[in-house]
Coordinates of N, CA and C in Angstrom, one line a residue:
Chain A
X1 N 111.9 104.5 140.0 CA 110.9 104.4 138.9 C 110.1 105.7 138.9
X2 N 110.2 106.9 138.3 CA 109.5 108.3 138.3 C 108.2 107.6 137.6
X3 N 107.6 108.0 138.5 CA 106.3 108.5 138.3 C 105.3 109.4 137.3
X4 N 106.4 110.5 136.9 CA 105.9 111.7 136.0 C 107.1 112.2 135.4
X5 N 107.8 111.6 134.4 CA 109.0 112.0 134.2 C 108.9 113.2 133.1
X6 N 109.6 114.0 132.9 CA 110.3 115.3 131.8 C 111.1 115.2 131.4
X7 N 111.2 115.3 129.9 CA 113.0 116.1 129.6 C 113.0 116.7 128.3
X8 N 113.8 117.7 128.3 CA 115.2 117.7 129.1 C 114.9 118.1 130.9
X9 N 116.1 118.3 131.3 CA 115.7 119.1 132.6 C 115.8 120.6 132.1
X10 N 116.9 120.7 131.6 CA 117.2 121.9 131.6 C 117.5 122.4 129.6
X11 N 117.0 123.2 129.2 CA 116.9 124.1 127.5 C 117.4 125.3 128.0
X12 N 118.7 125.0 126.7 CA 118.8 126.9 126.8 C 118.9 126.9 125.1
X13 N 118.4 128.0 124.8 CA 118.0 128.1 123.2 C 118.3 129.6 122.9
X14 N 117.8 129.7 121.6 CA 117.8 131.2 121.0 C 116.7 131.6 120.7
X15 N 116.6 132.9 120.9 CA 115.7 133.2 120.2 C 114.8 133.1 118.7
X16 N 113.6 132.6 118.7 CA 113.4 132.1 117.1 C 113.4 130.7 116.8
X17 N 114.1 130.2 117.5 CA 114.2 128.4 117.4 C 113.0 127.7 117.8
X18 N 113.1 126.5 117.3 CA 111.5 125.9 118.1 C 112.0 124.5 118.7
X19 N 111.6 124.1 119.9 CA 111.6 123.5 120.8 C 111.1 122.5 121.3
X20 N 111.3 121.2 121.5 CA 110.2 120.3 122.0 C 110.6 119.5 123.7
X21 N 109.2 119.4 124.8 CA 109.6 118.8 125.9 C 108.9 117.8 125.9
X22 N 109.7 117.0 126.4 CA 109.1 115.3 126.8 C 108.5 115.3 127.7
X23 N 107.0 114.4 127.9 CA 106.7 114.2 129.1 C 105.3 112.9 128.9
X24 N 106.2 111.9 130.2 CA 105.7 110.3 130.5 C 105.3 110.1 131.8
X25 N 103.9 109.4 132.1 CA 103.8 109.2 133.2 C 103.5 107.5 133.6
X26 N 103.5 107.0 134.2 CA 103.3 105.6 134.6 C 102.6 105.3 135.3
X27 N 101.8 106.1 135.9 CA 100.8 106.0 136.9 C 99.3 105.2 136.6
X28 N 99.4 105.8 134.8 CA 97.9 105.2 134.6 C 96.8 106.1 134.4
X29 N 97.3 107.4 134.9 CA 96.5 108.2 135.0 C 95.7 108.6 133.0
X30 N 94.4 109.4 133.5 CA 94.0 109.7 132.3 C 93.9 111.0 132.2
X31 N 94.3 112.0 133.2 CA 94.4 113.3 132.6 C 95.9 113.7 132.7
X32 N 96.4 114.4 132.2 CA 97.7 115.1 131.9 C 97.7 116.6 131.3
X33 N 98.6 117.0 131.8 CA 98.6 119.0 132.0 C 100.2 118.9 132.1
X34 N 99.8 120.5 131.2 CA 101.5 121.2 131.2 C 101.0 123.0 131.6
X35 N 101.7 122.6 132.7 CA 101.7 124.2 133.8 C 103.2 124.9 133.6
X36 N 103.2 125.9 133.9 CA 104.3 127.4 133.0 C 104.2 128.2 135.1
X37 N 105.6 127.7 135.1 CA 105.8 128.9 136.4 C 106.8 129.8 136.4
X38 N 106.3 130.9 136.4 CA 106.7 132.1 136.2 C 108.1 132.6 137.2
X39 N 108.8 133.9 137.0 CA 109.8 133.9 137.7 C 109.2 134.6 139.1
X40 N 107.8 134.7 138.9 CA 107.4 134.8 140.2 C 106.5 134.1 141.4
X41 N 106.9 132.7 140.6 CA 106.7 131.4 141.2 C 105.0 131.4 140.8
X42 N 104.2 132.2 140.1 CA 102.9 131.7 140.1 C 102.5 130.4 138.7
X43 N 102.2 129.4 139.5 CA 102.2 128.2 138.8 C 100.6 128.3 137.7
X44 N 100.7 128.2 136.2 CA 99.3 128.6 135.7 C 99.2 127.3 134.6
X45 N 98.3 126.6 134.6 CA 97.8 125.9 134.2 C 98.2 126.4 132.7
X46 N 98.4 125.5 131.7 CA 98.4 125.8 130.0 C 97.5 125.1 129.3
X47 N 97.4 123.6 129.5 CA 97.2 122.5 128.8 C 96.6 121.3 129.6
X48 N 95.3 120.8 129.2 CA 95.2 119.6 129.9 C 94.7 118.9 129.1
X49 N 95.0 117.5 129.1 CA 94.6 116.1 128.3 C 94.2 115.1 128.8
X50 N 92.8 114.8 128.2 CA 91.9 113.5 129.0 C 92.1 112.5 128.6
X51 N 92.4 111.2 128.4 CA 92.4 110.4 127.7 C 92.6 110.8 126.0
X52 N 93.8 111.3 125.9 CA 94.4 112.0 124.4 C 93.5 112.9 123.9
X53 N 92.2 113.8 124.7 CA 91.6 114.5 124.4 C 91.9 115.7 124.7
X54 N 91.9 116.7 124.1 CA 92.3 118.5 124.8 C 90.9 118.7 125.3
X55 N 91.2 119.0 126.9 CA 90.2 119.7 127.9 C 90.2 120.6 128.5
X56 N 91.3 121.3 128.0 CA 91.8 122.7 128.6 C 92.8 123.2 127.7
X57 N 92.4 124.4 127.0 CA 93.5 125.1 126.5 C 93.2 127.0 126.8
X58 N 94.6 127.0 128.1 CA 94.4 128.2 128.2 C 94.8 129.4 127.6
X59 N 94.6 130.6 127.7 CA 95.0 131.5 127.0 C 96.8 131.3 126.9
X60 N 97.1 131.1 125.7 CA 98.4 130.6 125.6 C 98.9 130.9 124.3
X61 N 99.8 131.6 123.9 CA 100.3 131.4 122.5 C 99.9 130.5 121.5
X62 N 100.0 130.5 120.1 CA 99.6 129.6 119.1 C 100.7 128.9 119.1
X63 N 102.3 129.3 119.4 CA 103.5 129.0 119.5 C 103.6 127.8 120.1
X64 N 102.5 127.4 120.6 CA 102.7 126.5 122.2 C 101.6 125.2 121.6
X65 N 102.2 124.7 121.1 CA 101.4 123.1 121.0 C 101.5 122.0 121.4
X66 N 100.3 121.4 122.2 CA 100.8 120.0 122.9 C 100.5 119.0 121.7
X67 N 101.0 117.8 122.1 CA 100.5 116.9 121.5 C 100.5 115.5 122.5
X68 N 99.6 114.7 122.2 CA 99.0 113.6 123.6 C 98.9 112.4 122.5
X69 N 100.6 111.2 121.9 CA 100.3 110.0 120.9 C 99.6 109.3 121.9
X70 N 99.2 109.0 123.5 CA 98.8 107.9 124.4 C 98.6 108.9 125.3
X71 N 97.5 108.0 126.2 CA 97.3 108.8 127.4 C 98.3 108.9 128.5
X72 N 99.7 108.1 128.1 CA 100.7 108.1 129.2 C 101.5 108.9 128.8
X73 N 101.3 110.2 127.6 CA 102.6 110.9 127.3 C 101.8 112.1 126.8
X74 N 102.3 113.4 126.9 CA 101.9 114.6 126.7 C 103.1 115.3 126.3
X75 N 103.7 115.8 125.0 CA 104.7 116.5 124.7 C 104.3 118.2 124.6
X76 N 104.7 119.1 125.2 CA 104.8 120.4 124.0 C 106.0 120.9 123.1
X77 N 105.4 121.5 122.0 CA 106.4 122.0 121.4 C 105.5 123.3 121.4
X78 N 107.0 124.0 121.3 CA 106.9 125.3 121.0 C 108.0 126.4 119.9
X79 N 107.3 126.9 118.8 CA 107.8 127.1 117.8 C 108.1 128.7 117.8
X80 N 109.0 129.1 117.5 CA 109.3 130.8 117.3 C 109.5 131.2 118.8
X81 N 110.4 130.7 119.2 CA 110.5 130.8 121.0 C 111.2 132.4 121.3
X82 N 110.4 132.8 122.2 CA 110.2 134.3 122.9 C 111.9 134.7 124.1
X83 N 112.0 135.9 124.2 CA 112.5 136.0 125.7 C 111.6 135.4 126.6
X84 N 110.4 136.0 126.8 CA 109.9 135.6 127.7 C 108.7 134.2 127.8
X85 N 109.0 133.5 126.7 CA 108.8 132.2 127.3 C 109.7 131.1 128.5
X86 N 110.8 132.2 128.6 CA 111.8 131.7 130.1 C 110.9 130.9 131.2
X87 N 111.1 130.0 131.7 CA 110.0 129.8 133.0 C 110.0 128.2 133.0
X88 N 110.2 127.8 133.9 CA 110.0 126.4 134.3 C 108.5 125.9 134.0
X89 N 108.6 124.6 133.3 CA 107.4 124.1 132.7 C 107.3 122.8 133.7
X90 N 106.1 122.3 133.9 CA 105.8 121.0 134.4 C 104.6 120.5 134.4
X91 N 105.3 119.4 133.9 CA 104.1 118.2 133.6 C 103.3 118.0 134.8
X92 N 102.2 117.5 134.8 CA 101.9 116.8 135.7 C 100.7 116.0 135.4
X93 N 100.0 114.7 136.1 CA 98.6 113.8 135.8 C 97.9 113.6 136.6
X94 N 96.6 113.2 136.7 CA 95.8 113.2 137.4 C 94.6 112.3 137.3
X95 N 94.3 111.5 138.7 CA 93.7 110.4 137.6 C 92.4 110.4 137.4
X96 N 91.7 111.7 137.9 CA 90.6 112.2 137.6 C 90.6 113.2 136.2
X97 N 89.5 114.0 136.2 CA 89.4 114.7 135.2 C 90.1 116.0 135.2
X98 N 90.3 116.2 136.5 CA 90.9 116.8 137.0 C 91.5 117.1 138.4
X99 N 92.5 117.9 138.4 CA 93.6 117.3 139.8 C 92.7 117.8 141.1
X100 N 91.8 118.2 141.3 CA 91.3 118.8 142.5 C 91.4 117.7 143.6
X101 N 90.1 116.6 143.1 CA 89.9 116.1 143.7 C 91.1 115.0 144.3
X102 N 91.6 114.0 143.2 CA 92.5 113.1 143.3 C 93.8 113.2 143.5
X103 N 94.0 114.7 143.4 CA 95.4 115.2 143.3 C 96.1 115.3 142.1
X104 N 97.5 116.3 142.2 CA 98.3 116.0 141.0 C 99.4 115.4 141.2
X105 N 100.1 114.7 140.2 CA 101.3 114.1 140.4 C 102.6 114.9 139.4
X106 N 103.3 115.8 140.3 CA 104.5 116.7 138.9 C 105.2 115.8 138.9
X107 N 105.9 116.0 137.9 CA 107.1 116.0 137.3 C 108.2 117.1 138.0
X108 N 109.5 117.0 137.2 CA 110.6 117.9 138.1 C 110.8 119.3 137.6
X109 N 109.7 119.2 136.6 CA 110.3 120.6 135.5 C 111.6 120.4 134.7
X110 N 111.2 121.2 133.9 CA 112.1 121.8 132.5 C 112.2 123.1 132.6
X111 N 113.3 123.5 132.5 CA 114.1 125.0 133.1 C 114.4 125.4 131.4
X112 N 113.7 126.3 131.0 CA 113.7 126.9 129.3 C 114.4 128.5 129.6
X113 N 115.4 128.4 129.3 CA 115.7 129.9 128.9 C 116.2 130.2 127.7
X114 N 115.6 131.5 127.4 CA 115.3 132.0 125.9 C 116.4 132.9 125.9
X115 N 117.5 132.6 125.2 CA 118.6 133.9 125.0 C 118.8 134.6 123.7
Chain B
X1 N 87.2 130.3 140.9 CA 87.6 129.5 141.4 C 88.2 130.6 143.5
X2 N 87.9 130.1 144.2 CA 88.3 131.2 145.5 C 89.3 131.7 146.0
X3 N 89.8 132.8 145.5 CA 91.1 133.5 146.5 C 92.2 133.6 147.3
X4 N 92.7 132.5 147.3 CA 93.8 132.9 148.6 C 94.8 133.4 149.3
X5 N 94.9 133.8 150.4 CA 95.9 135.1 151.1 C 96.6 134.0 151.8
X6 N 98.0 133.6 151.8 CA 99.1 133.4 152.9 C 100.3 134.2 152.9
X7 N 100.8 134.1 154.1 CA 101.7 134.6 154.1 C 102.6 134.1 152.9
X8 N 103.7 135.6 152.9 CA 104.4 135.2 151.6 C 105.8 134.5 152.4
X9 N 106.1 134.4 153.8 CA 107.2 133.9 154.4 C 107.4 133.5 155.3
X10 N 107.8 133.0 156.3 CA 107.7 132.4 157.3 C 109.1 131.8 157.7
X11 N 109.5 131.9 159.3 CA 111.1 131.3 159.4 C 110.9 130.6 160.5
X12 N 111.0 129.6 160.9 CA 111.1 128.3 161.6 C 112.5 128.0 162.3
X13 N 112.5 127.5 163.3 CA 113.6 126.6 163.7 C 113.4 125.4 164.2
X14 N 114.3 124.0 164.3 CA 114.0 122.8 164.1 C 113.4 122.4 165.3
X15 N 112.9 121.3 164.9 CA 111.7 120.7 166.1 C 110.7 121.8 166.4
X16 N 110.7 122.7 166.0 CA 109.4 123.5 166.2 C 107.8 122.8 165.7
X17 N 107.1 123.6 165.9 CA 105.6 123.6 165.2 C 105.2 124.3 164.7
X18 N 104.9 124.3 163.0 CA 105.0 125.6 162.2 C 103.1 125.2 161.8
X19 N 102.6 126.7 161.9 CA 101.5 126.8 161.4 C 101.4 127.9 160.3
X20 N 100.9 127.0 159.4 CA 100.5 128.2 158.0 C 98.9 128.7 158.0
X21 N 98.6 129.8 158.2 CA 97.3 130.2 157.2 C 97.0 130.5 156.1
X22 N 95.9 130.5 155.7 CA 95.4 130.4 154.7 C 94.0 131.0 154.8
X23 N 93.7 132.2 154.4 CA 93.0 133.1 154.4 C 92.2 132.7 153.0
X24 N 90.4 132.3 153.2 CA 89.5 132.1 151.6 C 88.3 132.8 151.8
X25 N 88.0 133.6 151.9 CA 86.7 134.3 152.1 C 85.5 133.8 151.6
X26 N 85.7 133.9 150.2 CA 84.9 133.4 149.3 C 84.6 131.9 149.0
X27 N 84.8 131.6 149.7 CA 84.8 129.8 149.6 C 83.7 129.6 149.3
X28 N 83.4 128.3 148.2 CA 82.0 127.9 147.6 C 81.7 126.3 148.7
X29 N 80.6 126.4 148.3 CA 80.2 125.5 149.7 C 80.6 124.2 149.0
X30 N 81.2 124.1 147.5 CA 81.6 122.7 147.4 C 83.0 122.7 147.2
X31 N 84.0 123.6 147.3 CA 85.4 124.0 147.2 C 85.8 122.7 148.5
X32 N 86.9 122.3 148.3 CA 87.9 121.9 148.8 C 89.1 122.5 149.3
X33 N 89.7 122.2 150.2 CA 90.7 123.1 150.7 C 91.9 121.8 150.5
X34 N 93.3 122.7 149.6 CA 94.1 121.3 149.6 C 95.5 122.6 149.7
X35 N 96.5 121.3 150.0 CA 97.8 122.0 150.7 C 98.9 121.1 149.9
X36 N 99.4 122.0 149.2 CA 101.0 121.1 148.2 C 102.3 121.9 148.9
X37 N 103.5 121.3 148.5 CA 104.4 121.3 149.2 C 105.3 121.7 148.1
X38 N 106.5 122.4 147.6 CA 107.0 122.7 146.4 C 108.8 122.8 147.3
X39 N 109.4 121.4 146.7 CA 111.2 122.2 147.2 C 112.2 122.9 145.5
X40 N 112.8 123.1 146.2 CA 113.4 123.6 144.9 C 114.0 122.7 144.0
X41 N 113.8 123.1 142.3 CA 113.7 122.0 141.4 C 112.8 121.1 141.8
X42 N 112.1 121.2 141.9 CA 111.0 120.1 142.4 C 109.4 120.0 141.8
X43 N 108.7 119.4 141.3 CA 107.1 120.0 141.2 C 106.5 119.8 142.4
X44 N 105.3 120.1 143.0 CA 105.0 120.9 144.0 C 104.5 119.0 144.2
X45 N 104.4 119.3 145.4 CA 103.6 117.5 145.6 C 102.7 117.7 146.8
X46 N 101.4 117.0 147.1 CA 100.3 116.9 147.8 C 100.8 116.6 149.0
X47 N 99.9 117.5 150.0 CA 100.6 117.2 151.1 C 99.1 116.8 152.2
X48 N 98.0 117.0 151.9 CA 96.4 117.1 152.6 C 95.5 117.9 152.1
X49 N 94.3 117.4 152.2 CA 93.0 117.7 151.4 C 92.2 117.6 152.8
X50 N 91.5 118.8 152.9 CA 90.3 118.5 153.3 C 88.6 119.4 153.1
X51 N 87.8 119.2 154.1 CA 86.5 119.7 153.4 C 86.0 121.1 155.0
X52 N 86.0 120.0 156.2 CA 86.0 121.1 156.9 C 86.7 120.0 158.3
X53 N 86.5 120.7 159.5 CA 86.8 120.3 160.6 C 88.9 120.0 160.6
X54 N 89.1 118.8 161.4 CA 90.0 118.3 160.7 C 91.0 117.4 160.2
X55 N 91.5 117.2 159.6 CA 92.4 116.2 158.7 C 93.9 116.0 159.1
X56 N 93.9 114.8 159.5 CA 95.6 114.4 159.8 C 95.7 113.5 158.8
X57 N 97.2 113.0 158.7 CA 97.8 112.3 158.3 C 99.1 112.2 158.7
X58 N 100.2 111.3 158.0 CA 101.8 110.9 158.9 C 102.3 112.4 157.9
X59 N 102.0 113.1 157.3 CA 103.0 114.4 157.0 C 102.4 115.5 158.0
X60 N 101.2 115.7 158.0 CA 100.7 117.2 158.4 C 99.3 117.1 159.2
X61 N 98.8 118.2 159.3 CA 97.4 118.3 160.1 C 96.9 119.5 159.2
X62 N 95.4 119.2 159.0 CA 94.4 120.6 158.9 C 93.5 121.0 159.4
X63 N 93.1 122.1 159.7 CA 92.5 122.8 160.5 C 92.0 123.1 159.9
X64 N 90.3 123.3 159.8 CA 89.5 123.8 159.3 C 88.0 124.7 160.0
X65 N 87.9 125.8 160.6 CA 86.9 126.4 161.4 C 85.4 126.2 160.4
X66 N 84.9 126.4 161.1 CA 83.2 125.7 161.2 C 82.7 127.0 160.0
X67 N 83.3 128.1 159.8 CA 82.9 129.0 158.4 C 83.5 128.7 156.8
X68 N 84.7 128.1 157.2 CA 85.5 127.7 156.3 C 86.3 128.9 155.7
X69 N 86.1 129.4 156.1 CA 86.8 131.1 155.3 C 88.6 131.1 155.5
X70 N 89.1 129.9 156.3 CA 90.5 130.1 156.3 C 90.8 128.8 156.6
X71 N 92.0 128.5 156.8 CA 92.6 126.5 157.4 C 94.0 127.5 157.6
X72 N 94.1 126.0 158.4 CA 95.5 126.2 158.8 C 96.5 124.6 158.6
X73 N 97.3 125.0 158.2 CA 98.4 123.9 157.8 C 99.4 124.0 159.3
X74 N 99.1 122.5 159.8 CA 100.2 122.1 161.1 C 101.2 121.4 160.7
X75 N 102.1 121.9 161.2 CA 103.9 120.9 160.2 C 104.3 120.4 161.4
X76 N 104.3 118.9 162.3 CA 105.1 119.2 163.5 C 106.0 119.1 163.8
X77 N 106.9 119.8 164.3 CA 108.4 119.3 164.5 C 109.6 119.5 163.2
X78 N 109.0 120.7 163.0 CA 109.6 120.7 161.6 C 110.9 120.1 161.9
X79 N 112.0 119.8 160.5 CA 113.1 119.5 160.0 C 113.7 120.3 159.5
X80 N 115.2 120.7 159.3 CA 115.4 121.7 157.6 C 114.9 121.4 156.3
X81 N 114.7 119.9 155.9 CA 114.3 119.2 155.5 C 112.9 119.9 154.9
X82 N 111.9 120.7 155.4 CA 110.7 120.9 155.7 C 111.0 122.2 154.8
X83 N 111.7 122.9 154.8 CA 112.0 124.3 153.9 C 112.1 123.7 152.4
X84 N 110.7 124.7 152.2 CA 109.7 124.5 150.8 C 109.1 125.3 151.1
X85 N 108.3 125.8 149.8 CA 107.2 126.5 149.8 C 105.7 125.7 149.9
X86 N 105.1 126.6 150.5 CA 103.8 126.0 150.7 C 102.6 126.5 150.2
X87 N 101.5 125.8 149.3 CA 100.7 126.5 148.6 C 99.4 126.2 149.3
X88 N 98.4 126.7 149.3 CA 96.8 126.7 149.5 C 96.1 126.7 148.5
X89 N 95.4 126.2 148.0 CA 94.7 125.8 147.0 C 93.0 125.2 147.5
X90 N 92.5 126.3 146.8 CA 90.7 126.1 146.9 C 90.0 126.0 145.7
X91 N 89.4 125.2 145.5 CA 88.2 124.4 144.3 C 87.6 123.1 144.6
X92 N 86.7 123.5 143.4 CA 85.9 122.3 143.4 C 85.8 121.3 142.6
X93 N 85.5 120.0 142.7 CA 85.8 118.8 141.6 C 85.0 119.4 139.8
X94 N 86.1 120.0 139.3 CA 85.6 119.9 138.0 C 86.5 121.4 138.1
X95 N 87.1 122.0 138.6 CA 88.2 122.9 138.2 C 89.5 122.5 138.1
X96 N 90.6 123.3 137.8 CA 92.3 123.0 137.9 C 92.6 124.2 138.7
X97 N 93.5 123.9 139.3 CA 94.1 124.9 140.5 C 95.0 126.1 139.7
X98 N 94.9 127.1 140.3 CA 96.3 128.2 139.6 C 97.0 128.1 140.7
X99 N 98.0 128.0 140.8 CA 98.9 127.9 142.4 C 99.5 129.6 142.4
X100 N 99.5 130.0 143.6 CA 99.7 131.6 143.6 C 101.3 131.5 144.3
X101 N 101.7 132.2 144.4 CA 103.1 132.5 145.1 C 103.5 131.5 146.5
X102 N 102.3 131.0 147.5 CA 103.0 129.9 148.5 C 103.6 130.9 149.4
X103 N 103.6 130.2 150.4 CA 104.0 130.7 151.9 C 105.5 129.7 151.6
X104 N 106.9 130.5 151.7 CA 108.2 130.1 151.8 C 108.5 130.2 153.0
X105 N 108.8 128.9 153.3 CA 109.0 127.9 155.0 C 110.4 128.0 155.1
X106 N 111.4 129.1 155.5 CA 112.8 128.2 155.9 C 112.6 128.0 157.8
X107 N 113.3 126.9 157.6 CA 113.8 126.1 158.7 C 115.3 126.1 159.2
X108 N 116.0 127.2 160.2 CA 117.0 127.2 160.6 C 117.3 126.5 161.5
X109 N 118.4 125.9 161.9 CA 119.0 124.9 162.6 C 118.9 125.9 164.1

């Protein structure tokens, strides 16, 4: 029974296409975030959602839209997709406002490559 | 949010005792020091939190000196099992972490 589930696991697309990732958690939690790890493993926060509220939107493409129907689900889509939006995306929640204190809970990632 | 230096690598062999540092200079007197664990295909998962002095639990140990300016992550007895990356992570309640590159643990037989 996952905890923080994603999908697909794995996107490969074209350039120009637009894209959407799943992501569910069961935990209960009320915050949820979508983090972008680079091919040099640095993990950067994108997106966080409080109770279906946006509480973080970081410097991020317009390309790049989440959307939060419940507090147990946070999708992105992303429209006009890049080369270099390549990079393992991951959900994760938290059942604070933020993961510092309470921790985060990932997901397994979504492996996006843009060809 | 405060700075952190680890190593970028580290090689182990089994049943050993692996110690990571974690270099924060700048630590704010309400930062937290927390330690996640990343295997491959994997999201990174919690592995100990602490504030100062130090913190056990059944995965790990933390070390924390009386300035706070560094910790150390105790692994004991590693496994192969145990080869992951390891991240350090410093803030305070009401930030989100950037996770930086992690100290990569292999464990050879």
């Amino acid at each position: 029974d996952t905890a923080v589930s994603q999908t697909p696991k794995y996107l490969v697309t074209q350039m120009g296409n637009d894209k959407s990732i799943k992501c569910e958690q069961n935990l209960g939690h009320d915050t949820m975030y979508w983090y972008k790890q680079d091919s040099k493993k640095f993990l950067k926060i994108m997106f966080s959602y409080n109770n279906k509220e946006l509480i973080i939107n970081e410097t991020v493409p317009n390309r790049f839209s989440p959307k939060s129907p419940d507090k147990a689900h946070l999708n992105l889509h992303i429209n006009s997709l890049e080369l270099g939006d390549s990079a393992v995306y991951f959900c994760a929640s938290s059942q604070g406002r933020t993961g510092i204190f309470y921790g985060y809970t990932f997901g397994s990632g979504t492996r996006l490559t843009v060809v | 949010l405060a700075k952190t230096t680890q190593p970028i690598s580290m090689d182990s062999y089994e049943g050993q005792e692996v110690n990571i540092t974690c270099s924060h200079n700048n630590i704010a007197t309400n930062d937290y020091i927390t330690w996640y664990q990343q295997f491959p295909s994997q999201g990174p998962r919690f592995i100990i939190q602490g504030y100062k002095t130090k913190v056990t639990n059944e995965v790990a140990s933390l070390f924390i000196p009386a300035d706070r300016k560094s910790s150390t992550l105790s692994l004991p007895r590693v496994s192969l099992s145990d080869t992951a990356v390891y991240y350090c992570l410093v803030g305070d309640y009401g930030q989100n972490f950037v996770f930086g590159p992690g100290t990569r643990l292999s464990v050879l037989p």
